[in-house]
GROMACS .gro file of C-alpha atoms in nm:
model
   59
    1MET     CA    1  -0.004   0.073  -0.026
    2ASN     CA    2   0.175   0.324  -0.094
    3LEU     CA    3   0.066   0.613   0.131
    4ILE     CA    4   0.225   0.857  -0.032
    5PRO     CA    5   0.167   0.987  -0.372
    6LEU     CA    6   0.433   0.946  -0.674
    7HIS     CA    7   0.396   1.332  -0.758
    8VAL     CA    8   0.495   1.479  -0.406
    9SER     CA    9   0.768   1.602  -0.342
   10VAL     CA   10   1.000   1.548  -0.054
   11SER     CA   11   0.985   1.891   0.013
   12GLU     CA   12   0.597   1.900   0.044
   13VAL     CA   13   0.653   1.613   0.248
   14VAL     CA   14   0.893   1.716   0.473
   15PHE     CA   15   0.710   2.142   0.551
   16ALA     CA   16   0.423   1.916   0.537
   17LEU     CA   17   0.592   1.692   0.862
   18ILE     CA   18   0.720   1.990   1.020
   19THR     CA   19   0.389   2.194   0.928
   20SER     CA   20   0.189   1.898   1.169
   21SER     CA   21   0.409   1.873   1.467
   22PRO     CA   22   0.441   2.226   1.693
   23PHE     CA   23   0.806   2.092   1.754
   24LEU     CA   24   0.952   2.045   1.466
   25GLN     CA   25   0.835   2.430   1.385
   26VAL     CA   26   1.034   2.548   1.738
   27VAL     CA   27   1.310   2.313   1.660
   28LEU     CA   28   1.334   2.490   1.264
   29GLU     CA   29   1.247   2.875   1.328
   30ARG     CA   30   1.560   2.745   1.585
   31VAL     CA   31   1.786   2.611   1.295
   32VAL     CA   32   1.706   2.952   1.132
   33PHE     CA   33   1.819   3.152   1.329
   34ILE     CA   34   2.121   3.019   1.467
   35ASN     CA   35   2.220   2.987   1.118
   36THR     CA   36   2.125   3.340   1.025
   37LEU     CA   37   2.349   3.435   1.330
   38LEU     CA   38   2.589   3.212   1.191
   39PHE     CA   39   2.582   3.428   0.869
   40LEU     CA   40   2.611   3.762   1.045
   41LEU     CA   41   2.909   3.632   1.238
   42ILE     CA   42   3.058   3.568   0.945
   43LEU     CA   43   2.985   3.842   0.780
   44ILE     CA   44   3.120   4.088   1.053
   45GLU     CA   45   3.425   3.872   1.100
   46PHE     CA   46   3.531   3.940   0.776
   47ASP     CA   47   3.400   4.218   0.596
   48ASP     CA   48   3.712   4.380   0.597
   49CYS     CA   49   3.818   4.192   0.411
   50LEU     CA   50   3.545   4.226   0.138
   51ILE     CA   51   3.660   4.577   0.138
   52THR     CA   52   4.033   4.494   0.090
   53LEU     CA   53   3.935   4.258  -0.168
   54PRO     CA   54   3.921   4.396  -0.478
   55VAL     CA   55   4.198   4.650  -0.346
   56LEU     CA   56   4.458   4.335  -0.332
   57GLY     CA   57   4.330   4.217  -0.650
   58SER     CA   58   4.424   4.497  -0.876
   59PHE     CA   59   4.750   4.513  -0.859
   0.00000   0.00000   0.00000
């Protein structure tokens, strides 16, 4: 017995599982928050490098 139709994508199944569980919603929110925070910290840390890279490449 096939419970999931073949035309349903994996992302739709994952989305349905996450939206059906409050616990998984909280986990997803925290993962997104932590990933965003890490991205911003890395961006701030390497901000000086990003500014000077075009200058170094011009020599």
